[in-house]
C-alpha cells in the first residue's frame, strides 16, 4: 500500500481577495482542502486586497500547517495574476483549483487524481456541484460529462474552482491570460485555449463540490465584465474559426445584462430548479 508521500504531490491553487468581515467561509474553504483524504497536497495561496483580518488569519493558518504556502501577492491585482504566481510555484504534475468561499468534499482530490490516471486522454477534470445560497441548499449545477466547444456557446460548461489540470496542459497554453479583456472570464478564455490546443476536459457526474451562489437581489454582473466576456468570446471563437456563424453567442452576455433584474433572477431560479 502506498504511503501519502509516494503519491504525486497535488498543488491546489487559490487566488484570494477576501473582503467579508466574517471569516467563516474562508476558514471552511481552506479546511475542506486540508481535510482531503488525499494527503500529499499543498495549498498555494496568493492574496492581495483582502481585509487585514483575513491576511492575519492566513498567516496564522500557514504557520500552523506546513501544507499552506503563501505566495507574495504584492502587485498582483487581478485574479489571473494571482493564479499565475501560484502556477509558477507548482512542483509536480497535478494542479487543482479552489476558491475562498466554496467547499470541496473530502474525497474530491483523490477521485480526480484517480480519474486523470484512468483517462490519459483527459487534460483536466471537474465535477457537478451542489449549490448553496446564504447557508441553505439551492439545488444542483448539472454539467455535461464530456463538453465540446459547442457547449461553450451559451454558458461555461465547467465550474472553474472544481477543476484539476495536468500541469503540462497549462504550461502548453501559458497559463491564465492577464489581458484586461479577460477580467471576469479568465476561466472561459483559458479553457477555450486548451480546447484550441487539442486538449479536452470532462466532468465527473458526482457532486464532490459545494458552490456558493450570491444572495438573491444582489447586484448582477456589471456591464464592464459583460463586455469583457463579449471581447473574449469574439477572440476565442475567431481563433477557433467559428465566426460569423456563432455571432449571436458572442453578444449574449450583454443581451442578458440588459434584462430587468427581476426577470434575470427568475430565469436563474428556474435553471437551478431544473437542476434539482
CSV table of C-alpha atoms in Angstrom, one decimal:
chain,number,residue,atom,x,y,z
A,1,UNK,CA,0.0,0.0,0.0
A,2,UNK,CA,1.3,3.4,-1.0
A,3,UNK,CA,2.2,5.9,1.7
A,4,UNK,CA,1.0,9.5,1.3
A,5,UNK,CA,4.4,10.7,0.3
A,6,UNK,CA,4.7,8.1,-2.5
A,7,UNK,CA,1.7,9.7,-4.2
A,8,UNK,CA,2.2,12.6,-6.6
A,9,UNK,CA,2.0,16.0,-5.0
A,10,UNK,CA,-1.2,17.9,-5.8
A,11,UNK,CA,-0.9,21.6,-5.8
A,12,UNK,CA,-4.2,23.4,-5.0
A,13,UNK,CA,-4.0,27.0,-6.2
A,14,UNK,CA,-6.2,29.8,-4.7
A,15,UNK,CA,-6.2,33.5,-5.6
A,16,UNK,CA,-7.6,35.4,-2.6
A,17,UNK,CA,-9.2,38.8,-2.3
A,18,UNK,CA,-11.4,38.2,0.8
A,19,UNK,CA,-13.3,41.2,1.9
A,20,UNK,CA,-16.1,39.8,4.1
A,21,UNK,CA,-15.9,40.7,7.8
A,22,UNK,CA,-16.9,37.1,8.8
A,23,UNK,CA,-14.0,34.6,8.2
A,24,UNK,CA,-16.3,31.6,8.3
A,25,UNK,CA,-16.4,31.0,4.5
A,26,UNK,CA,-12.6,31.4,4.2
A,27,UNK,CA,-12.0,29.0,7.0
A,28,UNK,CA,-14.4,26.5,5.7
A,29,UNK,CA,-12.9,26.6,2.2
A,30,UNK,CA,-9.3,26.1,3.4
A,31,UNK,CA,-10.3,23.4,5.9
A,32,UNK,CA,-12.1,21.5,3.2
A,33,UNK,CA,-8.8,21.2,1.3
A,34,UNK,CA,-6.6,20.4,4.3
A,35,UNK,CA,-9.1,17.6,5.3
A,36,UNK,CA,-8.9,15.8,2.0
A,37,UNK,CA,-8.5,12.0,2.1
A,38,UNK,CA,-5.7,12.5,-0.5
A,39,UNK,CA,-2.9,13.6,1.9
A,40,UNK,CA,0.0,14.5,-0.3
A,41,UNK,CA,-1.1,18.0,-1.2
A,42,UNK,CA,-0.1,21.6,-0.8
A,43,UNK,CA,-2.3,24.7,-0.8
A,44,UNK,CA,-0.8,27.6,-2.7
A,45,UNK,CA,-2.5,30.9,-1.7
A,46,UNK,CA,-1.7,34.2,-3.4
A,47,UNK,CA,-3.5,37.0,-1.6
A,48,UNK,CA,-3.9,40.7,-2.4
A,49,UNK,CA,-6.6,43.1,-1.5
A,50,UNK,CA,-8.1,41.2,1.5
A,51,UNK,CA,-9.1,42.6,4.8
A,52,UNK,CA,-6.4,42.9,7.5
A,53,UNK,CA,-8.3,40.2,9.5
A,54,UNK,CA,-8.2,37.8,6.5
A,55,UNK,CA,-4.5,38.4,6.0
A,56,UNK,CA,-3.6,37.8,9.6
A,57,UNK,CA,-5.8,34.7,9.6
A,58,UNK,CA,-4.0,33.3,6.5
A,59,UNK,CA,-0.6,33.9,8.0
A,60,UNK,CA,-1.5,32.2,11.3
A,61,UNK,CA,-3.0,29.2,9.4
A,62,UNK,CA,0.2,28.9,7.3
A,63,UNK,CA,2.3,28.9,10.5
A,64,UNK,CA,0.1,26.0,11.9
A,65,UNK,CA,0.0,23.8,8.8
A,66,UNK,CA,3.1,23.4,6.6
A,67,UNK,CA,1.0,22.4,3.6
A,68,UNK,CA,-0.1,26.0,3.2
A,69,UNK,CA,2.3,28.1,1.1
A,70,UNK,CA,1.6,31.8,1.0
A,71,UNK,CA,2.7,33.4,-2.3
A,72,UNK,CA,3.7,37.0,-2.4
A,73,UNK,CA,0.7,38.8,-3.9
A,74,UNK,CA,2.1,42.4,-3.9
A,75,UNK,CA,1.3,43.9,-7.3
A,76,UNK,CA,-1.0,41.0,-8.3
A,77,UNK,CA,-4.2,42.9,-8.6
A,78,UNK,CA,-6.1,40.7,-11.0
A,79,UNK,CA,-7.3,37.1,-10.4
A,80,UNK,CA,-5.2,35.8,-13.3
A,81,UNK,CA,-2.0,37.4,-11.9
A,82,UNK,CA,-2.6,35.7,-8.6
A,83,UNK,CA,-3.2,32.3,-10.1
A,84,UNK,CA,-0.2,32.6,-12.4
A,85,UNK,CA,2.0,33.3,-9.5
A,86,UNK,CA,0.7,30.2,-7.8
A,87,UNK,CA,1.3,28.2,-11.1
A,88,UNK,CA,5.0,29.2,-11.1
A,89,UNK,CA,5.4,27.6,-7.7
A,90,UNK,CA,3.9,24.2,-8.6
A,91,UNK,CA,6.3,21.3,-8.0
A,92,UNK,CA,4.5,18.3,-9.5
A,93,UNK,CA,2.2,17.3,-12.3
A,94,UNK,CA,-1.3,17.8,-10.8
A,95,UNK,CA,-2.9,21.3,-10.3
A,96,UNK,CA,-6.3,21.7,-8.7
A,97,UNK,CA,-8.3,24.9,-8.3
A,98,UNK,CA,-10.2,26.2,-5.3
A,99,UNK,CA,-12.0,29.4,-4.4
A,100,UNK,CA,-12.1,31.0,-0.9
A,101,UNK,CA,-15.8,30.7,-0.4
A,102,UNK,CA,-16.7,27.2,-1.7
A,103,UNK,CA,-16.3,23.7,-0.2
A,104,UNK,CA,-14.5,20.6,-1.6
A,105,UNK,CA,-15.9,17.2,-0.4
A,106,UNK,CA,-13.2,15.2,1.4
A,107,UNK,CA,-12.7,12.7,-1.5
A,108,UNK,CA,-12.6,15.3,-4.2
A,109,UNK,CA,-8.8,15.4,-4.8
A,110,UNK,CA,-8.4,11.6,-4.5
A,111,UNK,CA,-11.2,11.0,-7.0
A,112,UNK,CA,-9.9,13.5,-9.5
A,113,UNK,CA,-6.4,12.1,-9.4
A,114,UNK,CA,-7.8,8.6,-10.0
A,115,UNK,CA,-9.9,9.9,-12.9
A,116,UNK,CA,-7.0,11.6,-14.6
A,117,UNK,CA,-4.8,8.5,-14.1
A,118,UNK,CA,-7.5,6.3,-15.7
A,119,UNK,CA,-8.3,8.7,-18.5
A,120,UNK,CA,-4.9,9.8,-20.0
A,121,UNK,CA,-6.7,11.5,-22.9
A,122,UNK,CA,-8.3,14.0,-20.5
A,123,UNK,CA,-6.3,17.1,-19.7
A,124,UNK,CA,-8.5,18.4,-16.9
A,125,UNK,CA,-11.5,17.3,-14.9
A,126,UNK,CA,-14.2,19.0,-13.0
A,127,UNK,CA,-17.4,17.8,-11.4
A,128,UNK,CA,-21.1,18.7,-10.9
A,129,UNK,CA,-21.8,20.6,-7.7
A,130,UNK,CA,-24.3,21.2,-5.0
A,131,UNK,CA,-25.4,24.9,-4.9
A,132,UNK,CA,-25.7,26.9,-1.7
A,133,UNK,CA,-27.2,30.4,-1.1
A,134,UNK,CA,-26.9,32.2,2.2
A,135,UNK,CA,-26.2,29.0,4.1
A,136,UNK,CA,-29.0,27.0,2.5
A,137,UNK,CA,-29.1,24.3,-0.2
A,138,UNK,CA,-30.1,25.9,-3.6
A,139,UNK,CA,-30.2,22.9,-6.0
A,140,UNK,CA,-27.5,21.4,-8.2
A,141,UNK,CA,-25.3,22.5,-11.1
A,142,UNK,CA,-25.5,19.8,-13.7
A,143,UNK,CA,-22.7,19.9,-16.3
A,144,UNK,CA,-22.1,17.9,-19.4
A,145,UNK,CA,-19.9,14.9,-18.9
A,146,UNK,CA,-17.8,15.4,-22.0
A,147,UNK,CA,-18.1,19.1,-23.1
A,148,UNK,CA,-17.4,20.0,-26.7
A,149,UNK,CA,-16.6,23.5,-28.0
A,150,UNK,CA,-20.3,23.9,-28.8
A,151,UNK,CA,-21.1,23.6,-25.1
A,152,UNK,CA,-19.3,26.9,-24.6
A,153,UNK,CA,-21.6,28.8,-26.8
A,154,UNK,CA,-24.3,29.6,-24.3
A,155,UNK,CA,-22.7,29.0,-20.9
A,156,UNK,CA,-19.4,27.9,-19.4
A,157,UNK,CA,-19.7,24.0,-19.3
A,158,UNK,CA,-17.3,23.7,-16.3
A,159,UNK,CA,-17.1,25.2,-12.8
A,160,UNK,CA,-13.7,26.7,-12.6
A,161,UNK,CA,-13.0,26.0,-8.8
A,162,UNK,CA,-13.9,22.3,-9.3
A,163,UNK,CA,-11.1,21.7,-11.9
A,164,UNK,CA,-7.9,19.6,-11.7
A,165,UNK,CA,-5.4,20.1,-14.5
A,166,UNK,CA,-2.4,18.3,-15.8
A,167,UNK,CA,0.4,20.7,-15.4
A,168,UNK,CA,1.7,20.0,-18.9
A,169,UNK,CA,-1.5,21.3,-20.4
A,170,UNK,CA,-1.4,24.6,-18.6
A,171,UNK,CA,2.2,25.1,-19.5
A,172,UNK,CA,1.4,24.4,-23.1
A,173,UNK,CA,-1.0,27.3,-23.3
A,174,UNK,CA,0.9,29.6,-21.0
A,175,UNK,CA,-1.4,29.6,-18.0
A,176,UNK,CA,-4.1,32.3,-17.5
A,177,UNK,CA,-4.2,35.4,-19.8
A,178,UNK,CA,-3.6,38.6,-17.9
A,179,UNK,CA,-5.1,40.8,-20.7
A,180,UNK,CA,-7.7,43.3,-19.5
A,181,UNK,CA,-10.4,41.7,-21.6
A,182,UNK,CA,-10.1,38.5,-19.6
A,183,UNK,CA,-11.0,40.1,-16.2
A,184,UNK,CA,-14.1,38.3,-15.0
A,185,UNK,CA,-13.8,35.5,-17.6
A,186,UNK,CA,-10.3,34.2,-17.0
A,187,UNK,CA,-11.5,30.6,-16.9
A,188,UNK,CA,-13.6,30.9,-20.1
A,189,UNK,CA,-10.6,32.2,-22.0
A,190,UNK,CA,-8.2,29.5,-20.6
A,191,UNK,CA,-10.4,26.6,-21.3
A,192,UNK,CA,-11.1,27.5,-24.9
A,193,UNK,CA,-7.4,28.0,-25.4
A,194,UNK,CA,-6.9,24.5,-24.1
A,195,UNK,CA,-9.5,23.1,-26.5
A,196,UNK,CA,-7.9,25.0,-29.3
A,197,UNK,CA,-4.6,23.5,-28.4
A,198,UNK,CA,-6.1,20.0,-28.7
A,199,UNK,CA,-6.8,19.3,-25.0
A,200,UNK,CA,-10.1,18.2,-23.6
A,201,UNK,CA,-11.8,18.3,-20.3
A,202,UNK,CA,-14.5,16.2,-18.7
A,203,UNK,CA,-16.9,16.5,-15.7
A,204,UNK,CA,-17.3,13.7,-13.2
A,205,UNK,CA,-21.0,13.3,-12.5
A,206,UNK,CA,-20.7,13.0,-8.7
A,207,UNK,CA,-21.1,16.2,-6.6
A,208,UNK,CA,-17.7,16.5,-5.0
A,209,UNK,CA,-18.1,20.2,-4.5
A,210,UNK,CA,-20.4,22.9,-3.0
A,211,UNK,CA,-20.6,26.1,-4.9
A,212,UNK,CA,-21.7,29.4,-3.3
A,213,UNK,CA,-24.3,31.5,-5.1
A,214,UNK,CA,-24.6,35.2,-4.5
A,215,UNK,CA,-27.6,36.3,-2.4
A,216,UNK,CA,-30.9,36.9,-4.3
A,217,UNK,CA,-31.3,40.6,-5.1
A,218,UNK,CA,-27.5,41.2,-5.1
A,219,UNK,CA,-26.1,43.2,-7.9
A,220,UNK,CA,-25.9,41.4,-11.2
A,221,UNK,CA,-22.7,41.1,-13.2
A,222,UNK,CA,-21.7,44.6,-14.2
A,223,UNK,CA,-21.6,45.7,-17.8
A,224,UNK,CA,-17.8,46.1,-17.9
A,225,UNK,CA,-17.4,42.4,-17.1
A,226,UNK,CA,-20.0,41.5,-19.6
A,227,UNK,CA,-18.2,43.5,-22.3
A,228,UNK,CA,-15.0,41.7,-21.3
A,229,UNK,CA,-16.8,38.4,-21.9
A,230,UNK,CA,-18.0,39.6,-25.3
A,231,UNK,CA,-14.5,40.6,-26.3
A,232,UNK,CA,-13.1,37.3,-25.1
A,233,UNK,CA,-15.8,35.3,-26.9
A,234,UNK,CA,-15.0,37.2,-30.1
A,235,UNK,CA,-11.3,36.5,-29.8
A,236,UNK,CA,-11.6,32.8,-28.9
A,237,UNK,CA,-14.4,32.0,-31.4
A,238,UNK,CA,-12.5,33.8,-34.1
A,239,UNK,CA,-9.3,31.8,-33.3
A,240,UNK,CA,-11.3,28.6,-33.4
A,241,UNK,CA,-12.7,29.6,-36.9
A,242,UNK,CA,-16.3,29.7,-35.7
A,243,UNK,CA,-17.2,33.2,-36.8
A,244,UNK,CA,-19.5,34.6,-38.1
A,245,UNK,CA,-22.0,31.7,-37.5
A,246,UNK,CA,-21.8,32.0,-33.7
A,247,UNK,CA,-22.0,35.8,-33.6
A,248,UNK,CA,-25.3,35.7,-31.6
A,249,UNK,CA,-23.5,33.8,-28.8
A,250,UNK,CA,-20.7,36.4,-28.8
A,251,UNK,CA,-23.1,39.2,-27.8
A,252,UNK,CA,-25.2,37.0,-25.5
A,253,UNK,CA,-23.5,38.4,-22.2
A,254,UNK,CA,-24.5,42.0,-23.0
A,255,UNK,CA,-28.0,40.9,-24.2
A,256,UNK,CA,-28.6,39.1,-20.9
A,257,UNK,CA,-27.3,42.0,-18.9
A,258,UNK,CA,-30.0,44.3,-20.4
A,259,UNK,CA,-32.7,42.2,-18.9
A,260,UNK,CA,-34.5,43.6,-15.9
A,261,UNK,CA,-33.0,42.3,-12.6
A,262,UNK,CA,-36.3,40.5,-11.6
A,263,UNK,CA,-36.5,38.6,-14.9
A,264,UNK,CA,-32.9,37.6,-14.7
A,265,UNK,CA,-33.3,36.3,-11.2
A,266,UNK,CA,-36.4,34.3,-12.1
A,267,UNK,CA,-34.5,32.7,-15.1
A,268,UNK,CA,-31.7,31.7,-12.8
A,269,UNK,CA,-34.1,30.3,-10.2
A,270,UNK,CA,-35.8,28.2,-12.9
A,271,UNK,CA,-32.4,26.9,-14.1
A,272,UNK,CA,-31.5,25.8,-10.6
A,273,UNK,CA,-34.9,24.3,-10.0
A,274,UNK,CA,-34.4,22.3,-13.2
A,275,UNK,CA,-31.1,21.1,-11.9
A,276,UNK,CA,-32.5,19.7,-8.7
